[in-house]
Coordinates of C-alpha atoms and ligand atoms in Angstrom, one line a residue:
Chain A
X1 CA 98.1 87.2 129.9
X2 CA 101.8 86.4 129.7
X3 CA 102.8 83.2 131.5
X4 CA 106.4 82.0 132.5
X5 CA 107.2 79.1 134.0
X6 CA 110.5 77.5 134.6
X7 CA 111.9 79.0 131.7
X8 CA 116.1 78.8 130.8
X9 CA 117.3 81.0 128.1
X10 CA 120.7 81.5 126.7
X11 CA 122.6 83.4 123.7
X12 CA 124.5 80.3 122.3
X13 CA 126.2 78.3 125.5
X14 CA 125.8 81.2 127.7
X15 CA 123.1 80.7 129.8
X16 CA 121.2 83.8 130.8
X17 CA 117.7 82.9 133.2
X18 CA 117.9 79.0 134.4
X19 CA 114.7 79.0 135.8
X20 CA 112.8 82.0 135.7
X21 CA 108.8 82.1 136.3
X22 CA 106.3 85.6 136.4
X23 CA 102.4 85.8 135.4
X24 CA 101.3 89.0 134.7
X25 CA 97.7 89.5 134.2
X26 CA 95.5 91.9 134.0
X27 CA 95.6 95.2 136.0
X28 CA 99.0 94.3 136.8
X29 CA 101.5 97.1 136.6
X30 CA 105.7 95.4 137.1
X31 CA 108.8 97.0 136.9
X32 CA 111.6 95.1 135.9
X33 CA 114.9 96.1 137.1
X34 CA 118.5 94.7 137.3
X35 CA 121.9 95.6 136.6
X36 CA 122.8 96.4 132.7
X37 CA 123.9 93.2 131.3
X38 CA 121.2 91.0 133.3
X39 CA 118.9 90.2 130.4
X40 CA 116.3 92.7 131.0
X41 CA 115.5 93.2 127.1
X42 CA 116.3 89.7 126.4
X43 CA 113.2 89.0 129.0
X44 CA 110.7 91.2 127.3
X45 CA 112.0 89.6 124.1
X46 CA 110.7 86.8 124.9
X47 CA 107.6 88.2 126.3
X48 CA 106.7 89.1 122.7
X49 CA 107.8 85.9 121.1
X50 CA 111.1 87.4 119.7
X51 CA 113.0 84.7 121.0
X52 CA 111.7 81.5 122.6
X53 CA 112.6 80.0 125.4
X54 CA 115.0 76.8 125.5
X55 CA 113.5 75.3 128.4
X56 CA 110.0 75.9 130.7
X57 CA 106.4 76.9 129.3
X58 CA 106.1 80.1 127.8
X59 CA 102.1 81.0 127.2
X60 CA 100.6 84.2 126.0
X61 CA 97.0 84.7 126.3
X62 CA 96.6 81.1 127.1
X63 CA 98.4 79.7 124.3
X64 CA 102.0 78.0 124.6
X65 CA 104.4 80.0 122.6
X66 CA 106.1 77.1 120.5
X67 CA 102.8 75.6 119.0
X68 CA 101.6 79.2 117.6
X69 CA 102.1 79.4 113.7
X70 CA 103.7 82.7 112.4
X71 CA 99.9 84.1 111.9
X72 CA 99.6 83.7 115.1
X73 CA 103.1 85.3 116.6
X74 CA 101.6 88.3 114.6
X75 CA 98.1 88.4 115.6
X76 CA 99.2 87.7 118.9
X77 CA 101.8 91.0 118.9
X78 CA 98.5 93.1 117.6
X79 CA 97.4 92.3 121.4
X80 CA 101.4 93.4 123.0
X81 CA 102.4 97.4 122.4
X82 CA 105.9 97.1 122.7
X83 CA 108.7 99.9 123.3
X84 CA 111.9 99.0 122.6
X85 CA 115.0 99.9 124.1
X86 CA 115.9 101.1 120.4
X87 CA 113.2 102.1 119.0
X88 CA 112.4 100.4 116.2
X89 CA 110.9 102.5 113.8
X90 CA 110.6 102.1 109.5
X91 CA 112.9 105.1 108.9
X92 CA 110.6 105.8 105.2
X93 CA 107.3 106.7 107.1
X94 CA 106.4 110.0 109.1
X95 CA 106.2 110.0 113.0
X96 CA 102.4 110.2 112.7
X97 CA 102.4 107.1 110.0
X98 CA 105.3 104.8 112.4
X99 CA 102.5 105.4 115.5
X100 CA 99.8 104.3 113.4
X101 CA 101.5 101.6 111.9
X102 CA 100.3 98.5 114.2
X103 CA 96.6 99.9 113.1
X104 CA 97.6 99.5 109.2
X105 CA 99.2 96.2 109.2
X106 CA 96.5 94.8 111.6
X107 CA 93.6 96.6 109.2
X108 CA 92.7 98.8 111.2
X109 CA 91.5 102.3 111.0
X110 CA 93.0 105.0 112.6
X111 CA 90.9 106.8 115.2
X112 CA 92.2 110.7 114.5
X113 CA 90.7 112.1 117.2
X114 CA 92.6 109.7 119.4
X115 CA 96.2 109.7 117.3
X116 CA 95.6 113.8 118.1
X117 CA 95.0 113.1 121.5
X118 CA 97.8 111.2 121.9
X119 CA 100.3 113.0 120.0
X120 CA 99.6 116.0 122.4
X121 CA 100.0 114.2 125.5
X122 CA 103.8 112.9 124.0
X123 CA 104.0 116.2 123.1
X124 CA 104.7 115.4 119.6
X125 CA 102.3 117.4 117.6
X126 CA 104.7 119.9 116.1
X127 CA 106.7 116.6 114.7
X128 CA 104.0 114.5 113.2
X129 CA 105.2 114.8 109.8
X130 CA 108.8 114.7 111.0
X131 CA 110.8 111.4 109.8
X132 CA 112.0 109.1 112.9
X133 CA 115.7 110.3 111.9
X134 CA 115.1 113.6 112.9
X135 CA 113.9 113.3 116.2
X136 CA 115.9 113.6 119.2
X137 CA 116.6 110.1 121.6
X138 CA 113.8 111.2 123.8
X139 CA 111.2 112.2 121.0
X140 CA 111.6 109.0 119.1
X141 CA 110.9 107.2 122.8
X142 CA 107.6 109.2 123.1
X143 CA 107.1 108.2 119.5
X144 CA 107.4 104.6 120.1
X145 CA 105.8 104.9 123.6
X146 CA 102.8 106.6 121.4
X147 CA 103.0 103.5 119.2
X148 CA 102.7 100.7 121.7
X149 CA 99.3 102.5 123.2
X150 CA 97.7 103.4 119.9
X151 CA 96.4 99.9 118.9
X152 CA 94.9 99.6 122.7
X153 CA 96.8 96.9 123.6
X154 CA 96.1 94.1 126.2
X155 CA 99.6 94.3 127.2
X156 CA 102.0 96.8 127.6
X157 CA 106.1 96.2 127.5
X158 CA 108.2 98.9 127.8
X159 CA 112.0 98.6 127.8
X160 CA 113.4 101.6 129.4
X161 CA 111.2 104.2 127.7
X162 CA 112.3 107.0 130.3
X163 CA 116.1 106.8 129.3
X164 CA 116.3 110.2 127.4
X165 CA 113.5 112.1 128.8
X166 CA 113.7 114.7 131.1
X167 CA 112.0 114.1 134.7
X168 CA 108.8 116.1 133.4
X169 CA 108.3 114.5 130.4
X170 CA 108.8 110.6 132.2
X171 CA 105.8 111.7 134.8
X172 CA 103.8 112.6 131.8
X173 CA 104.1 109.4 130.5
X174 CA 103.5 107.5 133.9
X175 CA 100.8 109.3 134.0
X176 CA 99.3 107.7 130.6
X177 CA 100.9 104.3 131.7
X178 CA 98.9 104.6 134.8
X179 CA 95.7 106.0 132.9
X180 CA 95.6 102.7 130.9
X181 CA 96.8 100.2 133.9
X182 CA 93.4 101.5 135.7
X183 CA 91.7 100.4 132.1
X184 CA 92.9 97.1 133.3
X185 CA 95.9 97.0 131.5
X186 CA 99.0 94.4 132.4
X187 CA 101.8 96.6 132.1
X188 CA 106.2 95.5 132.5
X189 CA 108.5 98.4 132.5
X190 CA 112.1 97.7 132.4
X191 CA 113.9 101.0 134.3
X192 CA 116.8 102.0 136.2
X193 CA 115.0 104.9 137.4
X194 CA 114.5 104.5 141.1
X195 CA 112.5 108.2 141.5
X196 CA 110.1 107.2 138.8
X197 CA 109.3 103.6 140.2
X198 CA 108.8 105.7 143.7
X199 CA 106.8 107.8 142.1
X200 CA 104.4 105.1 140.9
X201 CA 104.1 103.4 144.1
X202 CA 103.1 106.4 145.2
X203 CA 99.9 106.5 143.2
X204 CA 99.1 102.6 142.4
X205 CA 100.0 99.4 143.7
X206 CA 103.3 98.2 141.5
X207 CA 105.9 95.0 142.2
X208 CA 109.1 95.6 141.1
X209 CA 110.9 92.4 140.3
X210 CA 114.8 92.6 140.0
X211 CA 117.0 90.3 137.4
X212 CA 120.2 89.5 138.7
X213 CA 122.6 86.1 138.4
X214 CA 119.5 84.7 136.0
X215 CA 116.9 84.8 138.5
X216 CA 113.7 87.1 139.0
X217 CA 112.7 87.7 142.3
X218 CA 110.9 90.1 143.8
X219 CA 112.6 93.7 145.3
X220 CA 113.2 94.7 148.3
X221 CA 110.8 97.3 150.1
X222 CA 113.5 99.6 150.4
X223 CA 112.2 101.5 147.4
Chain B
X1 CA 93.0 120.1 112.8
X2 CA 93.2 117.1 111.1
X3 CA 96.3 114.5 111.3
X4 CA 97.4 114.3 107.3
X5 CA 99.4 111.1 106.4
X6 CA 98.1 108.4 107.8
X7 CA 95.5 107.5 105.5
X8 CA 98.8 104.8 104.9
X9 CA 97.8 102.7 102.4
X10 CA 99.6 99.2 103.1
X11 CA 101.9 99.0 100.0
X12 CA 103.8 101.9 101.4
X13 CA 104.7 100.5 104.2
X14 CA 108.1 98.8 102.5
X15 CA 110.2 101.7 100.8
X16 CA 110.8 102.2 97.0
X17 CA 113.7 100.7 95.8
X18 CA 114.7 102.3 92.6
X19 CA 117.0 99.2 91.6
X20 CA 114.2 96.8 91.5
X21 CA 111.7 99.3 90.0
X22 CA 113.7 100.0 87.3
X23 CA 114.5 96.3 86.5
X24 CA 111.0 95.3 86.7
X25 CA 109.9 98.1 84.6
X26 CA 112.5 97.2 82.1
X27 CA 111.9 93.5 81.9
X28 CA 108.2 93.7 81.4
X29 CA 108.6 96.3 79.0
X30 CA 111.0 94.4 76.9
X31 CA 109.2 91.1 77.4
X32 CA 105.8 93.1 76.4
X33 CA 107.4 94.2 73.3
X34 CA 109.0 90.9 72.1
X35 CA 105.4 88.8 73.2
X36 CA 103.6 91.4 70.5
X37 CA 105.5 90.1 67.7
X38 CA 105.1 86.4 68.8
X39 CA 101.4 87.1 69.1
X40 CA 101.9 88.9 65.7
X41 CA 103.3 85.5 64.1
X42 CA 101.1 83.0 65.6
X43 CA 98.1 85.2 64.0
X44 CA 100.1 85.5 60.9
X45 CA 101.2 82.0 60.2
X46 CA 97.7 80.8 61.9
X47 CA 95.7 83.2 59.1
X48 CA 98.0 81.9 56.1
X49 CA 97.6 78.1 57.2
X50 CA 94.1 78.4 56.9
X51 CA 94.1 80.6 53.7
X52 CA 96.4 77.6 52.2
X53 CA 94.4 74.8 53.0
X54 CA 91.1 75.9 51.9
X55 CA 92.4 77.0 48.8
X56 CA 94.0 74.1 48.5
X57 CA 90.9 71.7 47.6
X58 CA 90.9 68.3 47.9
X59 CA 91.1 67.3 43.8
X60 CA 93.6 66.5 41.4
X61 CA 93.4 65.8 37.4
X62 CA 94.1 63.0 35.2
X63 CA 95.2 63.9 31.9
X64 CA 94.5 61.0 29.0
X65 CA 96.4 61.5 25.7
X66 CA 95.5 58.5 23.7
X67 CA 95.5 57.4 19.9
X68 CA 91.9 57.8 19.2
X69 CA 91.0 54.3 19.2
X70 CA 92.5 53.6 22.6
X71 CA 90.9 56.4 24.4
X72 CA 87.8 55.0 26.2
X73 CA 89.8 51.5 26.3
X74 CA 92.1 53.8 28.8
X75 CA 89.9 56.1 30.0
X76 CA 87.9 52.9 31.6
X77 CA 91.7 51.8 32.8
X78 CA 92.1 55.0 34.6
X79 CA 88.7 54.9 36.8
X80 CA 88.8 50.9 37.7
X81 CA 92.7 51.8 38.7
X82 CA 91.2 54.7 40.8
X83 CA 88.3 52.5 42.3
X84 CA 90.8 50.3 44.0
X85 CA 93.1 53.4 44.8
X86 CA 92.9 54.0 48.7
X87 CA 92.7 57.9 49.3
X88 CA 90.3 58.4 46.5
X89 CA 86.8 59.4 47.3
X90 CA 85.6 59.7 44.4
X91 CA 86.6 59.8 40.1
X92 CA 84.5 60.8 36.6
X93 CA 85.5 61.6 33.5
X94 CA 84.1 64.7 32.3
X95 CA 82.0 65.3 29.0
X96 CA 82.6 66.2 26.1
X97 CA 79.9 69.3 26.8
X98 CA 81.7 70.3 30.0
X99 CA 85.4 69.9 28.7
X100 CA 84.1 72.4 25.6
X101 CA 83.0 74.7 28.4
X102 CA 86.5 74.5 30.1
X103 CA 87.9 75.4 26.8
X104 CA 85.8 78.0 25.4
X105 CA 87.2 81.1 27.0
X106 CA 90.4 80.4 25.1
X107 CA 89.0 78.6 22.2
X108 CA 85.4 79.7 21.5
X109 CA 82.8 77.9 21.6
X110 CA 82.3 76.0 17.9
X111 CA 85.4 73.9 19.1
X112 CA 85.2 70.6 16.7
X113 CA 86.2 68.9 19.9
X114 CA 85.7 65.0 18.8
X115 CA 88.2 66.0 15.3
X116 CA 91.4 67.3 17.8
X117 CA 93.2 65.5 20.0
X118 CA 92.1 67.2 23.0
X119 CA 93.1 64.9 26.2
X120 CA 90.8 63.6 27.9
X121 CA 90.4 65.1 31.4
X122 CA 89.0 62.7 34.7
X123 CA 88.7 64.2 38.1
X124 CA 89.2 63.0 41.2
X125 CA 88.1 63.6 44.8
X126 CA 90.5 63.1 47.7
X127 CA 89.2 62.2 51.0
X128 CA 90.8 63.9 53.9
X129 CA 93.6 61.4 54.1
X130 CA 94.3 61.6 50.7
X131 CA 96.4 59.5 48.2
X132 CA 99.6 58.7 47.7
X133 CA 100.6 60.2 43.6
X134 CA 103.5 58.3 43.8
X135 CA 102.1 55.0 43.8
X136 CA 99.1 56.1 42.0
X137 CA 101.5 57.0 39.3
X138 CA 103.5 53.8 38.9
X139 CA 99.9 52.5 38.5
X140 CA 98.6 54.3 35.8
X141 CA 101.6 54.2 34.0
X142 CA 101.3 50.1 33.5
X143 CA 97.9 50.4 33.0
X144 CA 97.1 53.9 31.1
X145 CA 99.8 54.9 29.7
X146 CA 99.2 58.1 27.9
X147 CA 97.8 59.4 31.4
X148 CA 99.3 62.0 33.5
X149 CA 98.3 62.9 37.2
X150 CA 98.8 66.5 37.6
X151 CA 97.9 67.2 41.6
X152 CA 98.2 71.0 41.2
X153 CA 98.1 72.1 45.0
X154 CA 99.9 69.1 46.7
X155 CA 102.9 71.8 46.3
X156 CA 101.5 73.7 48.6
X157 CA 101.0 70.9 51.5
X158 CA 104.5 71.5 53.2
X159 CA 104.0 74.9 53.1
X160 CA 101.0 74.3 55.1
X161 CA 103.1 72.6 57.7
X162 CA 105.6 75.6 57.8
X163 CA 103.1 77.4 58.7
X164 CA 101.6 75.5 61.5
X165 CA 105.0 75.1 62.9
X166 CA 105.4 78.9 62.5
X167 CA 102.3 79.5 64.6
X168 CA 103.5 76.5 67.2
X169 CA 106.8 78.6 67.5
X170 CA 105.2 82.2 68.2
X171 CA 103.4 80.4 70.9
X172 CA 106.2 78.5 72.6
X173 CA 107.9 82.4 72.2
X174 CA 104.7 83.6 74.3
X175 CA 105.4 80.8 76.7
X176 CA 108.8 81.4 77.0
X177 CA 108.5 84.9 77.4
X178 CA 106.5 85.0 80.1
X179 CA 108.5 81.9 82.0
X180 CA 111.6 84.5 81.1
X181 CA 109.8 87.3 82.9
X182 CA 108.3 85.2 86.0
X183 CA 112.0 84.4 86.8
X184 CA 113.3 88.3 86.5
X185 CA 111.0 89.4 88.7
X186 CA 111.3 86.4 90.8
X187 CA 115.0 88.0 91.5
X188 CA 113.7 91.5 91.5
X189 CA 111.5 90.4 94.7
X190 CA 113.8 88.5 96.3
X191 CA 116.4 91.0 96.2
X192 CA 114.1 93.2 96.9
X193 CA 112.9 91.8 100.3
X194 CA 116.6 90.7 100.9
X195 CA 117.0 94.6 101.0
X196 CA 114.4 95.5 103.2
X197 CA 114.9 93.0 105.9
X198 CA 115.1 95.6 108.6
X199 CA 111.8 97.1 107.3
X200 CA 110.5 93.7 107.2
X201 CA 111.6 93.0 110.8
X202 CA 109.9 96.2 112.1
X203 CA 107.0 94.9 110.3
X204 CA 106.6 91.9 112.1
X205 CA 107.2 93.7 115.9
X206 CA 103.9 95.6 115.4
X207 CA 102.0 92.7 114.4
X208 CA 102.3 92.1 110.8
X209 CA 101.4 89.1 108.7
X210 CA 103.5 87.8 106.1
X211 CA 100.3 87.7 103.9
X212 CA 100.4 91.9 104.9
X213 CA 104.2 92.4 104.6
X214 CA 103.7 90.0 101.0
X215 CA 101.0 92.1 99.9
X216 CA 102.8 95.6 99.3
X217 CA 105.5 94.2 97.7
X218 CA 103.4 92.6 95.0
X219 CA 101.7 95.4 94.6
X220 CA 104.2 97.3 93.8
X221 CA 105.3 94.7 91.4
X222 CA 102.4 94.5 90.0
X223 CA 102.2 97.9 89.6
X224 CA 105.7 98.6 87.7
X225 CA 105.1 95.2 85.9
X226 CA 101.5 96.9 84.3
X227 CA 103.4 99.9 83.4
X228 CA 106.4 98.7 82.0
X229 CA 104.1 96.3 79.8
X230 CA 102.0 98.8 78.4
X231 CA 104.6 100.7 77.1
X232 CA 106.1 97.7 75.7
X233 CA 103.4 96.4 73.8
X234 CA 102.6 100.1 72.9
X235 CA 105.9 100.3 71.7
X236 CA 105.2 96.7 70.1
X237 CA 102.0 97.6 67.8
X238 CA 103.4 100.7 66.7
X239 CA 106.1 98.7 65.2
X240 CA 104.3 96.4 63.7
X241 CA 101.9 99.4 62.2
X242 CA 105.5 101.0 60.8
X243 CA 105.9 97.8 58.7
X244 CA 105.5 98.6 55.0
X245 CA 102.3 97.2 53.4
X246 CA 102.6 94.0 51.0
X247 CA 99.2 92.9 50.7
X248 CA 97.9 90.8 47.8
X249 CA 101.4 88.8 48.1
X250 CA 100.3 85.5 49.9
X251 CA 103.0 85.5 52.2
X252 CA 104.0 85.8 55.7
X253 CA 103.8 89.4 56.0
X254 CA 100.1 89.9 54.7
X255 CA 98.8 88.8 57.8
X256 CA 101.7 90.3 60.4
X257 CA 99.5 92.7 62.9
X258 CA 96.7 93.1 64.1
X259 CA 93.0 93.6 62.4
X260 CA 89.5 93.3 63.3
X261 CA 88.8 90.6 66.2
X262 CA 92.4 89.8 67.1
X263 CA 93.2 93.1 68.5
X264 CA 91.9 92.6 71.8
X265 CA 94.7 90.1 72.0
X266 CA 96.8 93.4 72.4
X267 CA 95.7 94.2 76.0
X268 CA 96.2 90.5 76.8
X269 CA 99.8 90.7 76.9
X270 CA 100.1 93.7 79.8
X271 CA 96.9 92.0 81.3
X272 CA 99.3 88.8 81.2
X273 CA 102.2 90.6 82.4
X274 CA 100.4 91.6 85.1
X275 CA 99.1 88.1 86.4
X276 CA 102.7 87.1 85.7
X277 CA 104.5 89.6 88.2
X278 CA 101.5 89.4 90.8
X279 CA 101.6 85.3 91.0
X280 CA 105.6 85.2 90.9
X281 CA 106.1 87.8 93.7
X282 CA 103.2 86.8 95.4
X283 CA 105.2 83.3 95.5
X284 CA 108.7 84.9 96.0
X285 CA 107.6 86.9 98.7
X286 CA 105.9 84.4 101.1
X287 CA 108.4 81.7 100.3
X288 CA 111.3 84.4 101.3
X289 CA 109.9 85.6 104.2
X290 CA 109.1 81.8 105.4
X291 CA 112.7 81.2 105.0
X292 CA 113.4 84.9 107.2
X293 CA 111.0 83.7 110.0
Ligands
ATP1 N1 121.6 88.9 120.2 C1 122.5 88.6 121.2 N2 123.4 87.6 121.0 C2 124.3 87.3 122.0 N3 124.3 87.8 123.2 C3 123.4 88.8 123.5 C4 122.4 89.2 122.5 N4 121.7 90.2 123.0 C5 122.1 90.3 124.3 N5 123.1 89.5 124.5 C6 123.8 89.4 125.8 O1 122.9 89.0 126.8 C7 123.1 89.7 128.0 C8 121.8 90.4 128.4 O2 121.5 91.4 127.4 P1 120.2 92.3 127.6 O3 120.2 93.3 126.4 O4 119.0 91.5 127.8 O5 120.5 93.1 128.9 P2 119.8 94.3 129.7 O6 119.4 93.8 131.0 O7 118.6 94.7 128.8 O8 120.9 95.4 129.7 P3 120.6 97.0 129.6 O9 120.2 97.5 131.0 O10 122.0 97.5 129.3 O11 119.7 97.3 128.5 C9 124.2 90.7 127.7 O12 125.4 90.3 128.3 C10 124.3 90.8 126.3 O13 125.7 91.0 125.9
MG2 MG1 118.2 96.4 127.8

């Protein structure tokens, strides 16, 4: 589903991966760790064509990156839920309306009985009508967690989505991250949290790659 | 329970912005009110044009005052100078009978008409080009010279012009009103979208199309653009209903408003003003956020 191969990416003249290659397809289920700095979130911004790669074939879903037209970037995110590392929410709309929003720009409806399903399991109900700047740092990364699942995405990318939640809370969410990774699912999940990556080894087969010095490579056992 | 607010509609997906609303609303209503009276004068000037011109038939007279022995001598003159006259469809002189008639209402009707020396009268037809009196008087003056060409409504000929250049100007004004209002809101959206970049950006992560992201700001430009010109051109028309009555007077102001047929040229203008504000942000927007990819 998301294809690297040989890519090279730098901000400006600093050079960030030389020569970096991954496939993840479906049923796959990565973490992606590394040292803060290492270009964990500038990965995953490539992954969903927020940047583009200097060097090396980028391909999503089959199609190289730098030949898609910016119809197709967006169609091609309505396939990729993404959390990001900060958020990203439009500040104006509700919680309820910011996790339904991939579903109203794509033209979609919104199934309720799911959006009520899945605000419970975030644990979110009592907030829906809430505005993203009232939430606390972990409820607003349950809220955008909640709105990279709702469109039923191919693809799941999640930058650090445990950062501010407490240890119950991050096995809940596993839990659903799991859940849909059994639906098939390809699923890349930037984390320093060495108890939650245990945790899922425990319970499904995982790789955890580790980005250091510009290079992927694949983590030691140890974990 | 059900899950209230997300029946989003997609034009709410960029915030309001009361800075561009309020321009927007302003300019259209202005430009509403100022394209009523330029309607207003096209219909007025159009109305008197045409009022002019067929009033204004296509004949002229020849007077003929003659010694009496010279008067048919001249009279024949007169219609062999107006044969050869280019401009001239057609000439007679009239009858003794029918230049009795003429007279009778001032003179009764046992005139002794051959015993006075009543001029004789000749008409002529123009064609549509018509003549030039000018030369047509130099002509008759070396060959009939007791006549006199009196071309009673040639007066009114650059009047006619006036108007038709009154009615060209109120439509330039229409054109140039809406031009002036494309380009406001032009700015409005572009500042606008320059404002909401953020918003915009969000957009996009989750999988929007510019088409999407384009679409809610014109319709809220759309939106304030319809408002703000039906107030103006209500605003407009009750003007123009305030204006003091002067019919009867064949000017200008007889025909300034709106009657019978031409009032559904009235919901034209915020029909207009709507087309307006959808094509230019529509344009704006997708040209903007090709330039913020
Ligand atoms: N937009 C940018 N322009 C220039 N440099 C950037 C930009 N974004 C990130 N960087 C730099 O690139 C490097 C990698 O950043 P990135 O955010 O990908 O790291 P990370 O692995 O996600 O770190 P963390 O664990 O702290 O989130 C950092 O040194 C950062 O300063
Ligand atoms: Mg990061």
């Amino acid at each position: 589903m998301i294809e690297l191969a040989h890519v090279a990416f730098g901000y400006g003249k600093r050079q960030l991966f030389a020569d970096v290659s991954l496939a993840l397809n479906e049923g796959d289920f990565f973490f992606l760790t590394g040292p803060s700095g290492a270009g964990k979130t500038t990965f995953m911004r490539l992954c969903y064509l927020d940047l583009l790669p200097e060097k090396g074939s980028l391909k999503l879903f089959g199609n190289e990156a730098r030949d898609l037209s910016r119809d197709q970037v967006a169609l091609t995110r309505q396939r990729i839920g993404v959390v990001h590392q900060d958020c990203q929410f439009l500040e104006h709309l509700s919680v309820v309306e910011n996790i339904a929003l991939p579903l109203t720009v794509g033209g979609r409806d919104v199934p309720l009985g799911d959006m009520e399903e899945l605000l419970n399991w975030v644990g979110l109900a009592d907030h829906r009508n809430a505005l993203p700047a009232q939430l606390s740092g972990g409820e607003r990364q349950r809220a955008a967690l909640a709105r990279a699942v709702m469109m039923d995405p191919d693809v799941i990318l999640a930058d650090e989505p445990t950062g501010n939640i407490d240890w119950e809370m991050s096995q809940r969410l596993l839990t659903l991250l799991l859940e849909l990774n059994r639906m098939g699912k390809a699923i890349l999940l930037a984390t320093h949290d060495l108890a939650l990556i245990r945790q899922a080894k425990s319970q499904a087969s995982t790789r955890v790659l580790r980005l250091a010095g510009g290079e992927l490579q694949a983590a030691g056992v140890d974990l | 329970m059900s899950a209230p607010g997300i029946d989003l509609s997609t034009n709410d997906i960029v915030p309001p912005s009361g800075f561009t609303a309020r321009l927007t609303l302003f300019t259209s209503a202005a430009m509403a009110f100022l394209a009523v009276f330029a309607v207003a004068l096209s219909l007025a000037s159009t109305q008197l044009a045409t009022r002019w011109s067929d009033a204004m038939a296509r004949t002229a007279t020849i007077r003929l005052s003659a010694p009496a022995g010279q008067v048919e001598a001249q009279t024949r003159a007169v219609l062999a100078a107006l044969e050869t006259t280019p401009g001239v469809a057609s000439a007679r002189a009239l009858s003794d009978t029918e230049q009795q008639e003429l007279l009778a209402p001032w003179m009764g009707t046992n005139l002794p008409i051959d015993t006075l020396a009543i001029p004789r009268l000749i008409e002529v037809v123009e064609t549509a080009q018509g003549f030039d009196s000018e030369n047509l008087r130099l002509r008759l003056s070396a060959e009939a010279p007791g006549a006199v060409l009196d071309d009673h409504t040639r007066w009114r000929r650059p009047f006619i012009a006036a108007a038709e250049h009154l009615k060209f100007i109120g439509l330039v004004s229409v054109a140039l009103i809406g031009g002036a209002m494309a380009a406001m809101i032009t700015l409005a959206a572009n500042s606008a979208l320059a404002a909401n970049a953020q918003v915009i950006r969000v957009l996009r992560l989750v999988g929007a199309r510019d088409i999407v992201i384009a679409r809610a700001f014109v319709r809220r430009f759309s939106a304030r653009a319809l408002v703000g010109a039906l107030v103006g051109a209500g605003a407009g028309v009750v003007a123009l209903l305030l204006l003091p009555s002067v019919s009867g007077a064949e000017t200008i102001f007889d025909g300034l408003g709106f009657s019978g047929s031409s009032w559904f040229l009235v919901p034209m203008i915020p029909a207009g003003a709507i087309l307006v504000a959808y094509l230019a942000t529509r344009f704006a927007a997708l040209r903007m956020l090709g330039r913020m990819a």
